[in-house]
Amino acid sequence: MIESHDPRLRFPVGPDALSFLGWRGALSDEGWVGLSGLLRATDYFERVFIDTGVDLRSA
């Protein structure tokens, strides 16, 4: 990658990568930062599951 001429900063890796990149792309910057206001991990996991279908609890 270091010697690549590809200007991308992110390369999707793993089975859920495209779901997460699509989810992030659909959120406003304010919405993304607002996720830090979820105080419990379980609330964050639920939000991710609702938005992406990815169950982080099984990871």
Coordinates of N, CA and C in Angstrom, one line a residue:
M1 N 0.8 -1.2 0.0 CA 0.0 0.0 0.0 C 0.9 1.3 0.0
I2 N 2.0 1.2 0.7 CA 2.8 2.4 0.8 C 3.3 2.9 -0.6
E3 N 3.6 1.9 -1.4 CA 4.1 2.2 -2.7 C 3.0 2.3 -3.8
S4 N 1.7 2.2 -3.4 CA 0.6 2.3 -4.3 C 0.4 3.7 -4.8
H5 N -0.2 3.9 -5.9 CA -0.6 5.2 -6.4 C -2.1 5.4 -6.1
D6 N -2.7 4.6 -5.4 CA -4.1 4.7 -5.0 C -4.2 5.7 -3.9
P7 N -5.0 6.8 -4.1 CA -5.0 7.9 -3.1 C -6.0 7.6 -2.0
R8 N -6.7 6.5 -2.0 CA -7.7 6.2 -0.9 C -7.0 6.1 0.5
L9 N -7.7 6.6 1.5 CA -7.2 6.5 2.9 C -7.8 5.3 3.6
R10 N -8.9 4.8 3.1 CA -9.6 3.6 3.7 C -9.8 2.5 2.7
F11 N -9.5 1.3 3.1 CA -9.7 0.1 2.3 C -10.6 -0.8 3.1
P12 N -11.8 -1.1 2.6 CA -12.7 -2.0 3.3 C -12.1 -3.4 3.5
V13 N -12.0 -3.8 4.7 CA -11.5 -5.1 5.1 C -12.5 -5.8 6.0
G14 N -12.8 -7.0 5.7 CA -13.7 -7.8 6.6 C -15.1 -7.8 6.0
P15 N -15.9 -8.7 6.5 CA -17.3 -8.9 5.9 C -18.2 -7.8 6.2
D16 N -18.0 -7.0 7.2 CA -18.9 -5.9 7.5 C -18.4 -4.5 7.2
A17 N -17.3 -4.5 6.5 CA -16.6 -3.2 6.3 C -17.5 -2.3 5.4
L18 N -18.1 -2.8 4.3 CA -18.9 -2.0 3.4 C -20.1 -1.5 4.1
S19 N -20.7 -2.3 5.0 CA -21.9 -1.9 5.7 C -21.6 -0.7 6.6
F20 N -20.4 -0.7 7.3 CA -20.0 0.4 8.1 C -19.7 1.6 7.4
L21 N -19.0 1.4 6.2 CA -18.6 2.6 5.4 C -19.9 3.3 4.9
G22 N -20.8 2.5 4.4 CA -22.1 3.0 3.9 C -22.8 3.7 5.0
W23 N -22.8 3.1 6.2 CA -23.5 3.7 7.4 C -22.9 5.1 7.7
R24 N -21.6 5.1 7.8 CA -20.9 6.4 8.1 C -21.2 7.4 7.0
G25 N -21.2 7.0 5.8 CA -21.4 8.0 4.7 C -22.8 8.5 4.7
A26 N -23.8 7.8 5.3 CA -25.2 8.2 5.4 C -25.4 9.2 6.6
L27 N -24.5 9.2 7.5 CA -24.6 10.0 8.7 C -24.0 11.4 8.5
S28 N -24.6 12.4 9.0 CA -24.0 13.7 9.0 C -22.9 13.7 10.0
D29 N -22.0 14.6 10.0 CA -20.9 14.7 10.9 C -21.4 14.9 12.3
E30 N -22.5 15.6 12.5 CA -23.1 15.8 13.8 C -23.7 14.5 14.3
G31 N -24.3 13.8 13.4 CA -24.9 12.5 13.8 C -23.8 11.5 14.2
W32 N -22.7 11.5 13.5 CA -21.6 10.6 13.9 C -21.0 11.0 15.3
V33 N -20.8 12.3 15.5 CA -20.3 12.8 16.8 C -21.3 12.5 17.9
G34 N -22.6 12.6 17.5 CA -23.7 12.4 18.5 C -23.7 10.9 19.0
L35 N -23.1 10.0 18.3 CA -23.1 8.6 18.8 C -22.3 8.5 20.0
S36 N -21.3 9.4 20.2 CA -20.5 9.4 21.4 C -21.4 9.7 22.7
G37 N -22.5 10.3 22.5 CA -23.4 10.6 23.6 C -24.2 9.3 24.1
L38 N -24.1 8.2 23.4 CA -24.7 7.0 23.9 C -23.8 6.5 25.0
L39 N -24.3 6.5 26.2 CA -23.4 6.2 27.4 C -23.1 4.7 27.6
R40 N -24.0 3.9 27.2 CA -23.8 2.4 27.4 C -23.4 1.8 26.1
A41 N -22.5 0.8 26.2 CA -22.1 0.1 25.0 C -23.3 -0.6 24.4
T42 N -24.2 -1.1 25.2 CA -25.4 -1.8 24.7 C -26.3 -0.9 23.8
D43 N -26.3 0.3 24.2 CA -27.1 1.3 23.3 C -26.4 1.5 22.0
Y44 N -25.1 1.6 22.0 CA -24.4 1.7 20.7 C -24.5 0.5 19.9
F45 N -24.4 -0.7 20.5 CA -24.6 -1.9 19.7 C -25.9 -2.0 19.1
E46 N -27.0 -1.6 19.8 CA -28.3 -1.6 19.3 C -28.5 -0.7 18.2
R47 N -27.9 0.5 18.3 CA -28.0 1.5 17.2 C -27.3 1.0 15.9
V48 N -26.2 0.4 16.1 CA -25.4 -0.2 14.9 C -26.3 -1.3 14.3
F49 N -26.9 -2.1 15.1 CA -27.7 -3.2 14.6 C -28.9 -2.7 13.8
I50 N -29.6 -1.7 14.4 CA -30.7 -1.2 13.7 C -30.3 -0.5 12.4
D51 N -29.2 0.2 12.4 CA -28.8 1.0 11.2 C -28.2 0.1 10.1
T52 N -27.4 -0.9 10.5 CA -26.6 -1.7 9.6 C -27.0 -3.1 9.5
G53 N -27.6 -3.7 10.5 CA -27.9 -5.1 10.5 C -26.7 -5.9 11.0
V54 N -25.7 -5.2 11.4 CA -24.5 -5.9 12.0 C -24.6 -6.0 13.5
D55 N -24.5 -7.3 14.0 CA -24.6 -7.5 15.4 C -23.3 -7.5 16.1
L56 N -22.9 -6.4 16.7 CA -21.5 -6.3 17.3 C -21.4 -7.2 18.5
R57 N -22.6 -7.6 19.1 CA -22.5 -8.4 20.3 C -22.0 -9.8 20.0
S58 N -22.1 -10.2 18.8 CA -21.7 -11.6 18.4 C -20.2 -11.6 18.0
A59 N -19.6 -10.4 18.0 CA -18.2 -10.4 17.6 C -17.2 -10.8 18.7

